[in-house]
Every structure is written in structure tokens, then in C-alpha cells.
Amino acid sequence: MLEKPLGMLDFVEIFQDVMGRLKAMEVPPMGGWSRMVLSQKVTHLAFHRPHSASLAVERRHLLLEYAAPTLFGLLSVDQVLFLLGCLCCERKVLVVSDHVNIVSSCVLALITLLHPLQWAGPVITVLPPRLDELLEAPVPLIAGRVSINSASIKNFSTLERPMRDVIEMNMDQHALHMHDEDLVTYHELKLPECDELVHELEPFSAQLFGKHRDPDFPTVKQDEACKIMCARIHRHIESICLLAMAEKECGMVSGDASPRKRSDRAESETSSCSSSSRSSIAHFGRRSCPMIVEYILRFQETQMFSMFALQAQDAQNERDELDAEHDDSYSEYGEHEDEDNSDDVDEEAYGVDACRNFKSGNFKGRSAEPEAIGVNGVTY
């Protein structure tokens, strides 16, 4: 503790010194610690960097740790999953709030929850009103917008008129605004097996939804619930990606067939799929449902799925190359081992000296028949 209050100039000088030392500190390695001594009378500052599998995993975890509690505190889990379903279909999503920190946090949380997919369109954390024409561009995007009226005016929308393929979410009123034609396809935009996932995550969502104004939000328990929901959503989207890959590889979804025929073909050709494909398809019990088939068809046409499939193919090629190198090295090792074993047998049969002569080329081997010694020592 300080013995007397600091003057403003002294405080600014000490503050700048501390910030400069923090800036000069090296980032500890994964799983490591860093400590900073402010004063001998003050407890040392300790910084711990958790261990992660890679830098990408670390960035994703840190981003969700910062942004996901705000998202789940303002929206229910079914609203979050609906927005993710729209993003997987590469629709335009506009996030609106009175507060810029809410807008930016929710935008970043939504695109991070798409893992293992990577958002292929523009990401605009704060979209100025003068750039509304970007919403009319024929590309998918996710953007945030700050408006002082989003919480006070009922059914408020920042758009002068509803726009086709633009889903606007008012975070302050928990309200969804869509074009009339998009409302007709509301259920088609939902993720496959979304209702079951909502039921599974509802107990965890209840710990965060509507509690974002609490002074201690998020608590340790709420943070753990948020991590569980994020991990479960990641696994669900990964299952959708694997299902789309299995459908593509097995030819179960055909663009020139009706949904009913595609469903029948899916049932008839399931036996020809690989075990990994069957396990991914089995995750969705009603894989022959026409609505799921249509969603997978739309998902396969997105740029995100194309990027995912390309990365999966590259990873498979790398694994095949490593397996081929391993097989070659194993074959060479087996040949050398066979040679060594044959040499050992020769040493046992002929003796060490004979084998050395054999290896040097001086040993011609033994005759199959015994030598006949004749008169006067003549050999026949």
C-alpha cells in the first residue's frame, strides 16, 4: 500500500512506466508463466498462458472466452443456432445493438462458432449507415450496426425496408427481422437436428440468457457452461460437414433427382459407404428426411464447404504420403533384417571364418558330394 496519495503527475509517470514494462514483456510459451514486479510492497502480477494444440486453437479459445458469454447472455440458444444455420447457408446476417462492444463481440462469436468452417465472406464488425449498399452485394456477409434506437423503439429495424436474404437480429430486444419471402423458408434455414441440440443445451443456456447485466457476469460456472455449449456446437457443425462429405463421396445426393428419390438412394447406397461415412451419417437419425437432404444440398454449394472439402483432401493427401513413406521405410527395414538373418544362419552352418570369406567373395561353398581320394592322392 502507498503511504500517501499520489499527485496526478506522479500517477501518470508510474502508470506510463508500468504500461511500458508490460509492453516490453515477452509472451510466455504455451503452458508457461510470466511475472511482473510492480513494487516490493505489492503482490506480483502473474500471467499464465494455457497450453493449446496450436496457435489457431488458442486464438479460437481466447476469442470465444471473450465474446461468447455476451452472445449467449443476449440470445437464447435456439436463436444462436438459427443464426448459425443462416451463416452455413451463406445468408447475410446483420447484428444490431445500442452498444458497439455488444455488436463486435456477437459478430466475432458467431463466425468463431462456425468451426471447423471458415467464414468466406466479408466480416464487418461495425457497418456505417452510409454503406448500406454493401448489404445488396451478391456475396454473403456478416456485419454489425450500432443504433441508439434499437432498444427504445419496439420492432425497430435499421433497414428502411426488409431486404431479401438479409437476417437482422436486434440484440437489445432479442427480435429477429426478415423479409416475408425468407420467413416462408424459416425452418429450411435451421441446422439439421437443431431442435434436439436446443433441448440438449437448454440447461446450460439458462445459466447465461438474460443475466448479462449482472455485475459479476460471467461467473466461473457461467463460463464453464459457455465452454460446454461452444464445444457441443462445434461438434454438431463438424458432423454436418462430415455428413456432407459422406453424401458427396457416396453419391447419395444427386442434383438431378427429386428429394424423394435422393432419400431412397441414400437408403439403398448406405451399405457401400465407408465405416467413417456411416458413422457420420448415423449421427443424424433421420438422414433420409427431405428437409435435411435439401439443407445438405444447399450447404454443399457454399464456398465454406468447398474450402473445408479442399482442406480435408489436402490433409488426406499428406496422410497418404506419410503412410507411403512409412511403408517404404518398413520394407527397406524388412529387407535388411532378412539379410541379417540369412547371414546369421550362414555363420551357424559354416562358422564365422567361412562366413567372412563368403562375404569377401573368397568362399565358393561346399560340394554336395564328398570328394573321392584315389591312389597317390589324386582327387577324382
Tab-separated table of C-alpha atoms in Angstrom:
chain	number	residue	atom	x	y	z
A	1	MET	CA	0.000	0.000	0.000
A	2	LEU	CA	1.119	3.534	-0.698
A	3	GLU	CA	1.889	5.674	2.322
A	4	LYS	CA	0.291	8.800	0.872
A	5	PRO	CA	-1.864	9.613	-2.141
A	6	LEU	CA	-0.034	10.299	-5.358
A	7	GLY	CA	-0.297	13.510	-7.259
A	8	MET	CA	-1.591	13.448	-10.798
A	9	LEU	CA	1.837	13.872	-12.374
A	10	ASP	CA	3.354	11.142	-10.213
A	11	PHE	CA	0.468	8.816	-11.013
A	12	VAL	CA	0.831	9.409	-14.756
A	13	GLU	CA	4.566	8.767	-14.551
A	14	ILE	CA	4.114	5.493	-12.649
A	15	PHE	CA	1.287	4.398	-14.931
A	16	GLN	CA	3.328	5.023	-18.076
A	17	ASP	CA	6.248	3.117	-16.567
A	18	VAL	CA	4.055	0.109	-15.769
A	19	MET	CA	2.475	0.097	-19.233
A	20	GLY	CA	5.890	0.333	-20.860
A	21	ARG	CA	7.153	-2.625	-18.862
A	22	LEU	CA	4.050	-4.629	-19.736
A	23	LYS	CA	4.567	-3.869	-23.408
A	24	ALA	CA	8.198	-4.957	-23.201
A	25	MET	CA	7.351	-8.290	-21.542
A	26	GLU	CA	7.794	-11.367	-23.683
A	27	VAL	CA	4.798	-13.596	-24.267
A	28	PRO	CA	5.364	-16.836	-22.342
A	29	PRO	CA	5.350	-20.130	-24.225
A	30	MET	CA	2.242	-22.293	-24.175
A	31	GLY	CA	1.747	-23.572	-20.657
A	32	GLY	CA	4.299	-21.093	-19.270
A	33	TRP	CA	4.168	-18.240	-16.791
A	34	SER	CA	5.384	-14.643	-16.697
A	35	ARG	CA	5.669	-12.443	-13.632
A	36	MET	CA	5.989	-8.730	-13.204
A	37	VAL	CA	7.104	-6.929	-10.056
A	38	LEU	CA	5.266	-3.655	-9.621
A	39	SER	CA	6.672	-2.907	-6.192
A	40	GLN	CA	8.147	-4.790	-3.275
A	41	LYS	CA	5.060	-3.893	-1.238
A	42	VAL	CA	2.560	-5.005	-3.893
A	43	THR	CA	1.694	-8.556	-4.892
A	44	HIS	CA	3.431	-9.615	-8.085
A	45	LEU	CA	1.416	-9.838	-11.274
A	46	ALA	CA	1.389	-13.364	-12.722
A	47	PHE	CA	0.372	-14.192	-16.284
A	48	HIS	CA	-0.353	-17.753	-17.341
A	49	ARG	CA	-0.678	-18.903	-20.949
A	50	PRO	CA	-2.773	-22.084	-21.197
A	51	HIS	CA	-1.478	-24.941	-23.282
A	52	SER	CA	-3.208	-25.371	-26.652
A	53	ALA	CA	-2.707	-27.716	-29.571
A	54	SER	CA	-1.847	-24.866	-31.950
A	55	LEU	CA	-1.964	-21.105	-32.308
A	56	ALA	CA	-5.243	-21.350	-34.222
A	57	VAL	CA	-6.850	-23.294	-31.375
A	58	GLU	CA	-5.512	-20.786	-28.866
A	59	ARG	CA	-6.919	-17.823	-30.797
A	60	ARG	CA	-10.294	-19.520	-31.112
A	61	HIS	CA	-10.482	-20.310	-27.399
A	62	LEU	CA	-9.451	-16.797	-26.371
A	63	LEU	CA	-11.915	-15.201	-28.770
A	64	LEU	CA	-14.802	-17.345	-27.535
A	65	GLU	CA	-13.801	-16.729	-23.931
A	66	TYR	CA	-14.162	-13.004	-24.591
A	67	ALA	CA	-17.162	-12.886	-26.936
A	68	ALA	CA	-19.318	-15.991	-26.410
A	69	PRO	CA	-20.722	-15.076	-22.937
A	70	THR	CA	-22.104	-11.837	-24.367
A	71	LEU	CA	-23.758	-13.697	-27.238
A	72	PHE	CA	-25.364	-16.356	-25.042
A	73	GLY	CA	-26.319	-13.737	-22.461
A	74	LEU	CA	-28.338	-11.769	-25.012
A	75	LEU	CA	-29.774	-14.552	-27.191
A	76	SER	CA	-31.338	-17.895	-26.423
A	77	VAL	CA	-29.618	-20.987	-27.747
A	78	ASP	CA	-32.266	-21.559	-30.432
A	79	GLN	CA	-31.708	-18.021	-31.760
A	80	VAL	CA	-27.946	-18.570	-31.842
A	81	LEU	CA	-28.344	-21.866	-33.692
A	82	PHE	CA	-30.724	-20.273	-36.192
A	83	LEU	CA	-28.178	-17.560	-36.992
A	84	LEU	CA	-25.502	-20.230	-37.418
A	85	GLY	CA	-27.826	-22.113	-39.767
A	86	CYS	CA	-28.253	-18.956	-41.834
A	87	LEU	CA	-24.494	-18.446	-41.942
A	88	CYS	CA	-23.950	-22.058	-43.030
A	89	CYS	CA	-26.283	-21.305	-45.953
A	90	GLU	CA	-24.241	-18.129	-46.573
A	91	ARG	CA	-27.053	-15.682	-45.932
A	92	LYS	CA	-26.393	-12.090	-44.893
A	93	VAL	CA	-26.633	-11.518	-41.134
A	94	LEU	CA	-26.863	-8.051	-39.581
A	95	VAL	CA	-26.364	-7.684	-35.809
A	96	VAL	CA	-27.849	-4.518	-34.260
A	97	SER	CA	-27.415	-3.026	-30.779
A	98	ASP	CA	-27.048	0.249	-28.915
A	99	HIS	CA	-23.563	-0.718	-27.745
A	100	VAL	CA	-20.564	-1.159	-30.002
A	101	ASN	CA	-18.952	-3.738	-27.700
A	102	ILE	CA	-22.058	-5.947	-27.950
A	103	VAL	CA	-22.132	-5.669	-31.734
A	104	SER	CA	-18.466	-6.511	-32.222
A	105	SER	CA	-18.493	-9.329	-29.651
A	106	CYS	CA	-21.529	-11.052	-31.160
A	107	VAL	CA	-20.202	-10.802	-34.716
A	108	LEU	CA	-16.861	-12.329	-33.726
A	109	ALA	CA	-18.520	-15.031	-31.619
A	110	LEU	CA	-20.817	-16.131	-34.456
A	111	ILE	CA	-18.060	-16.586	-37.030
A	112	THR	CA	-15.883	-18.392	-34.470
A	113	LEU	CA	-18.694	-20.811	-33.601
A	114	LEU	CA	-18.674	-21.960	-37.242
A	115	HIS	CA	-15.523	-24.017	-36.624
A	116	PRO	CA	-14.337	-26.196	-38.390
A	117	LEU	CA	-15.732	-23.996	-41.156
A	118	GLN	CA	-14.098	-20.701	-42.057
A	119	TRP	CA	-16.343	-17.801	-42.967
A	120	ALA	CA	-15.632	-16.995	-46.613
A	121	GLY	CA	-17.390	-13.629	-46.876
A	122	PRO	CA	-16.687	-10.152	-45.514
A	123	VAL	CA	-16.748	-9.591	-41.746
A	124	ILE	CA	-17.672	-6.019	-40.765
A	125	THR	CA	-17.855	-5.554	-37.016
A	126	VAL	CA	-19.403	-2.062	-37.332
A	127	LEU	CA	-21.148	-1.125	-40.586
A	128	PRO	CA	-21.696	2.636	-41.086
A	129	PRO	CA	-25.182	3.646	-42.306
A	130	ARG	CA	-23.736	5.216	-45.437
A	131	LEU	CA	-22.546	1.788	-46.593
A	132	ASP	CA	-25.970	0.148	-46.754
A	133	GLU	CA	-25.361	-0.723	-50.390
A	134	LEU	CA	-22.944	-3.410	-49.193
A	135	LEU	CA	-25.970	-5.372	-47.998
A	136	GLU	CA	-27.167	-5.532	-51.598
A	137	ALA	CA	-23.913	-7.057	-52.844
A	138	PRO	CA	-24.296	-10.623	-54.181
A	139	VAL	CA	-21.916	-12.040	-51.573
A	140	PRO	CA	-22.562	-13.418	-48.087
A	141	LEU	CA	-21.503	-11.180	-45.232
A	142	ILE	CA	-21.921	-10.699	-41.515
A	143	ALA	CA	-21.939	-7.179	-40.140
A	144	GLY	CA	-22.769	-5.239	-37.019
A	145	ARG	CA	-24.523	-1.924	-36.676
A	146	VAL	CA	-24.792	0.498	-33.766
A	147	SER	CA	-28.065	2.419	-33.399
A	148	ILE	CA	-29.300	4.480	-30.465
A	149	ASN	CA	-32.906	3.452	-31.143
A	150	SER	CA	-32.525	-0.323	-31.169
A	151	ALA	CA	-33.560	-0.713	-27.519
A	152	SER	CA	-36.150	2.048	-27.121
A	153	ILE	CA	-38.359	1.655	-30.208
A	154	LYS	CA	-40.417	-1.508	-30.454
A	155	ASN	CA	-39.768	-3.658	-33.538
A	156	PHE	CA	-37.013	-1.270	-34.531
A	157	SER	CA	-35.053	-2.015	-37.700
A	158	THR	CA	-32.074	-0.176	-39.113
A	159	LEU	CA	-33.192	-1.014	-42.641
A	160	GLU	CA	-35.594	1.290	-44.421
A	161	ARG	CA	-37.279	-1.766	-45.884
A	162	PRO	CA	-36.775	-5.501	-45.362
A	163	MET	CA	-34.183	-6.906	-47.733
A	164	ARG	CA	-34.223	-10.353	-49.262
A	165	ASP	CA	-31.623	-12.762	-47.828
A	166	VAL	CA	-30.740	-10.290	-45.039
A	167	ILE	CA	-31.450	-11.514	-41.497
A	168	GLU	CA	-31.371	-8.691	-38.953
A	169	MET	CA	-31.037	-9.563	-35.263
A	170	ASN	CA	-31.798	-6.865	-32.693
A	171	MET	CA	-29.673	-7.885	-29.719
A	172	ASP	CA	-31.302	-5.415	-27.308
A	173	GLN	CA	-34.861	-6.611	-27.990
A	174	HIS	CA	-33.981	-10.242	-28.878
A	175	ALA	CA	-36.015	-9.679	-32.052
A	176	LEU	CA	-35.482	-11.155	-35.497
A	177	HIS	CA	-36.375	-9.227	-38.659
A	178	MET	CA	-36.623	-10.991	-42.015
A	179	HIS	CA	-38.122	-10.459	-45.431
A	180	ASP	CA	-41.536	-12.047	-45.961
A	181	GLU	CA	-40.133	-14.455	-48.539
A	182	ASP	CA	-37.403	-15.500	-46.103
A	183	LEU	CA	-39.967	-16.101	-43.366
A	184	VAL	CA	-41.564	-18.767	-45.551
A	185	THR	CA	-38.258	-20.668	-45.568
A	186	TYR	CA	-37.547	-20.110	-41.864
A	187	HIS	CA	-37.481	-23.818	-40.962
A	188	GLU	CA	-35.374	-24.643	-44.008
A	189	LEU	CA	-32.586	-22.403	-42.695
A	190	LYS	CA	-32.313	-24.219	-39.370
A	191	LEU	CA	-29.418	-26.589	-38.810
A	192	PRO	CA	-30.219	-30.304	-39.148
A	193	GLU	CA	-31.316	-31.792	-35.820
A	194	CYS	CA	-31.420	-28.266	-34.390
A	195	ASP	CA	-34.365	-28.958	-32.076
A	196	GLU	CA	-32.587	-31.882	-30.419
A	197	LEU	CA	-29.485	-29.757	-29.906
A	198	VAL	CA	-31.560	-26.934	-28.387
A	199	HIS	CA	-33.084	-29.386	-25.921
A	200	GLU	CA	-29.621	-30.664	-25.001
A	201	LEU	CA	-28.120	-27.209	-24.446
A	202	GLU	CA	-31.111	-25.577	-22.772
A	203	PRO	CA	-29.896	-26.205	-19.171
A	204	PHE	CA	-26.581	-24.508	-19.950
A	205	SER	CA	-28.213	-21.648	-21.855
A	206	ALA	CA	-30.498	-20.917	-18.891
A	207	GLN	CA	-27.426	-20.082	-16.807
A	208	LEU	CA	-26.453	-17.209	-19.146
A	209	PHE	CA	-29.502	-15.975	-21.056
A	210	GLY	CA	-30.823	-12.704	-19.636
A	211	LYS	CA	-28.102	-12.432	-16.992
A	212	HIS	CA	-25.615	-10.299	-18.926
A	213	ARG	CA	-26.418	-7.247	-16.773
A	214	ASP	CA	-25.356	-8.928	-13.536
A	215	PRO	CA	-22.310	-7.227	-12.002
A	216	ASP	CA	-20.328	-10.474	-11.750
A	217	PHE	CA	-21.255	-11.768	-15.229
A	218	PRO	CA	-19.859	-14.147	-16.302
A	219	THR	CA	-19.190	-16.201	-13.203
A	220	VAL	CA	-16.958	-19.262	-13.200
A	221	LYS	CA	-19.989	-21.528	-13.502
A	222	GLN	CA	-21.411	-19.480	-16.368
A	223	ASP	CA	-18.056	-19.524	-18.122
A	224	GLU	CA	-17.929	-23.321	-17.886
A	225	ALA	CA	-21.477	-23.576	-19.270
A	226	CYS	CA	-20.471	-21.323	-22.151
A	227	LYS	CA	-17.457	-23.507	-22.968
A	228	ILE	CA	-19.624	-26.632	-22.952
A	229	MET	CA	-22.097	-25.069	-25.389
A	230	CYS	CA	-19.338	-23.864	-27.716
A	231	ALA	CA	-17.687	-27.287	-27.809
A	232	ARG	CA	-21.006	-29.026	-28.441
A	233	ILE	CA	-21.914	-26.629	-31.270
A	234	HIS	CA	-18.502	-27.185	-32.852
A	235	ARG	CA	-19.057	-30.953	-32.819
A	236	HIS	CA	-22.515	-30.538	-34.340
A	237	ILE	CA	-21.256	-28.405	-37.222
A	238	GLU	CA	-18.371	-30.816	-37.746
A	239	SER	CA	-20.898	-33.652	-38.005
A	240	ILE	CA	-22.781	-31.687	-40.658
A	241	CYS	CA	-19.536	-31.238	-42.592
A	242	LEU	CA	-18.764	-34.959	-42.368
A	243	LEU	CA	-22.304	-35.790	-43.442
A	244	ALA	CA	-21.970	-33.536	-46.485
A	245	MET	CA	-18.612	-35.129	-47.310
A	246	ALA	CA	-20.084	-38.621	-46.982
A	247	GLU	CA	-23.049	-37.706	-49.162
A	248	LYS	CA	-20.697	-36.283	-51.764
A	249	GLU	CA	-18.303	-39.246	-51.772
A	250	CYS	CA	-21.002	-41.912	-51.807
A	251	GLY	CA	-23.113	-40.134	-54.421
A	252	MET	CA	-26.106	-40.176	-52.113
A	253	VAL	CA	-27.196	-36.677	-53.079
A	254	SER	CA	-27.762	-36.087	-56.769
A	255	GLY	CA	-28.745	-32.752	-58.231
A	256	ASP	CA	-30.910	-34.236	-60.971
A	257	ALA	CA	-33.106	-36.325	-58.694
A	258	SER	CA	-36.105	-35.373	-56.631
A	259	PRO	CA	-35.802	-35.230	-52.826
A	260	ARG	CA	-37.796	-38.452	-52.556
A	261	LYS	CA	-35.533	-40.282	-54.997
A	262	ARG	CA	-32.452	-38.907	-53.284
A	263	SER	CA	-33.772	-40.164	-49.968
A	264	ASP	CA	-34.418	-43.646	-51.392
A	265	ARG	CA	-30.975	-43.662	-52.967
A	266	ALA	CA	-29.452	-42.677	-49.636
A	267	GLU	CA	-31.043	-45.733	-48.020
A	268	SER	CA	-30.030	-48.114	-50.811
A	269	GLU	CA	-26.409	-46.950	-51.063
A	270	THR	CA	-25.633	-46.676	-47.371
A	271	SER	CA	-24.080	-50.140	-47.392
A	272	SER	CA	-21.497	-49.025	-49.969
A	273	CYS	CA	-20.170	-46.182	-47.837
A	274	SER	CA	-17.075	-46.443	-45.725
A	275	SER	CA	-17.327	-47.009	-41.993
A	276	SER	CA	-16.324	-43.411	-41.243
A	277	SER	CA	-19.006	-42.106	-43.565
A	278	ARG	CA	-21.620	-44.341	-41.996
A	279	SER	CA	-20.682	-43.154	-38.523
A	280	SER	CA	-21.060	-39.506	-39.541
A	281	ILE	CA	-24.401	-40.186	-41.196
A	282	ALA	CA	-25.598	-42.210	-38.227
A	283	HIS	CA	-25.217	-39.094	-36.074
A	284	PHE	CA	-28.387	-37.835	-37.749
A	285	GLY	CA	-31.006	-40.500	-37.248
A	286	ARG	CA	-33.355	-39.176	-39.922
A	287	ARG	CA	-30.812	-38.877	-42.708
A	288	SER	CA	-33.490	-39.630	-45.311
A	289	CYS	CA	-35.606	-36.635	-44.246
A	290	PRO	CA	-36.133	-34.455	-47.336
A	291	MET	CA	-35.544	-31.268	-45.327
A	292	ILE	CA	-32.119	-32.481	-44.196
A	293	VAL	CA	-31.269	-33.589	-47.729
A	294	GLU	CA	-32.205	-30.182	-49.113
A	295	TYR	CA	-30.152	-28.426	-46.438
A	296	ILE	CA	-27.123	-30.586	-47.223
A	297	LEU	CA	-27.569	-29.767	-50.905
A	298	ARG	CA	-27.509	-26.037	-50.194
A	299	PHE	CA	-24.596	-26.456	-47.820
A	300	GLN	CA	-22.552	-28.329	-50.428
A	301	GLU	CA	-22.917	-25.378	-52.798
A	302	THR	CA	-21.397	-22.894	-50.352
A	303	GLN	CA	-17.869	-21.613	-50.565
A	304	MET	CA	-17.258	-22.568	-46.940
A	305	PHE	CA	-17.906	-26.233	-47.670
A	306	SER	CA	-15.680	-26.091	-50.755
A	307	MET	CA	-12.856	-24.740	-48.605
A	308	PHE	CA	-13.489	-27.403	-45.964
A	309	ALA	CA	-13.505	-30.202	-48.552
A	310	LEU	CA	-10.290	-28.895	-50.116
A	311	GLN	CA	-8.541	-28.733	-46.745
A	312	ALA	CA	-9.766	-32.225	-45.896
A	313	GLN	CA	-8.425	-33.525	-49.213
A	314	ASP	CA	-5.052	-31.865	-48.632
A	315	ALA	CA	-4.864	-33.363	-45.154
A	316	GLN	CA	-5.737	-36.797	-46.553
A	317	ASN	CA	-3.043	-36.482	-49.220
A	318	GLU	CA	-0.478	-35.609	-46.563
A	319	ARG	CA	-1.510	-38.628	-44.508
A	320	ASP	CA	-1.260	-40.858	-47.577
A	321	GLU	CA	2.235	-39.568	-48.316
A	322	LEU	CA	3.318	-40.190	-44.731
A	323	ASP	CA	1.846	-43.698	-44.849
A	324	ALA	CA	3.652	-44.399	-48.125
A	325	GLU	CA	6.953	-43.196	-46.679
A	326	HIS	CA	6.369	-45.325	-43.600
A	327	ASP	CA	5.623	-48.390	-45.733
A	328	ASP	CA	8.760	-47.831	-47.824
A	329	SER	CA	10.951	-47.463	-44.769
A	330	TYR	CA	9.362	-50.555	-43.229
A	331	SER	CA	10.003	-52.554	-46.415
A	332	GLU	CA	13.648	-51.486	-46.503
A	333	TYR	CA	13.999	-52.348	-42.842
A	334	GLY	CA	12.454	-55.767	-43.502
A	335	GLU	CA	14.873	-56.488	-46.356
A	336	HIS	CA	17.882	-55.561	-44.233
A	337	GLU	CA	16.558	-57.694	-41.415
A	338	ASP	CA	16.161	-60.678	-43.761
A	339	GLU	CA	19.740	-60.245	-44.957
A	340	ASP	CA	20.977	-60.078	-41.400
A	341	ASN	CA	19.036	-63.214	-40.516
A	342	SER	CA	20.449	-65.098	-43.523
A	343	ASP	CA	23.947	-64.081	-42.506
A	344	ASP	CA	23.338	-65.403	-39.017
A	345	VAL	CA	22.234	-68.745	-40.425
A	346	ASP	CA	25.349	-68.967	-42.571
A	347	GLU	CA	27.545	-68.261	-39.589
A	348	GLU	CA	25.907	-71.057	-37.666
A	349	ALA	CA	26.241	-73.508	-40.573
A	350	TYR	CA	29.724	-72.733	-41.774
A	351	GLY	CA	31.366	-70.925	-38.926
A	352	VAL	CA	32.462	-67.345	-38.523
A	353	ASP	CA	35.581	-67.622	-40.687
A	354	ALA	CA	33.717	-69.258	-43.541
A	355	CYS	CA	31.071	-66.577	-43.495
A	356	ARG	CA	33.665	-63.851	-43.575
A	357	ASN	CA	35.213	-65.488	-46.623
A	358	PHE	CA	31.785	-65.769	-48.196
A	359	LYS	CA	31.114	-62.077	-47.706
A	360	SER	CA	34.513	-61.164	-49.119
A	361	GLY	CA	33.994	-63.375	-52.183
A	362	ASN	CA	36.667	-65.949	-51.319
A	363	PHE	CA	34.317	-68.728	-50.284
A	364	LYS	CA	32.791	-70.854	-53.060
A	365	GLY	CA	30.648	-73.050	-50.913
A	366	ARG	CA	30.721	-76.722	-50.082
A	367	SER	CA	30.292	-79.505	-52.593
A	368	ALA	CA	27.131	-81.508	-52.372
A	369	GLU	CA	29.071	-84.784	-52.764
A	370	PRO	CA	32.149	-85.891	-50.783
A	371	GLU	CA	35.497	-85.839	-52.515
A	372	ALA	CA	36.917	-89.180	-53.681
A	373	ILE	CA	40.587	-89.658	-52.837
A	374	GLY	CA	42.298	-92.041	-55.202
A	375	VAL	CA	45.679	-93.637	-55.418
A	376	ASN	CA	48.705	-91.378	-54.983
A	377	GLY	CA	46.452	-88.669	-53.577
A	378	VAL	CA	44.701	-87.912	-56.865
A	379	THR	CA	41.300	-86.454	-56.403
A	380	TYR	CA	38.505	-87.704	-58.622
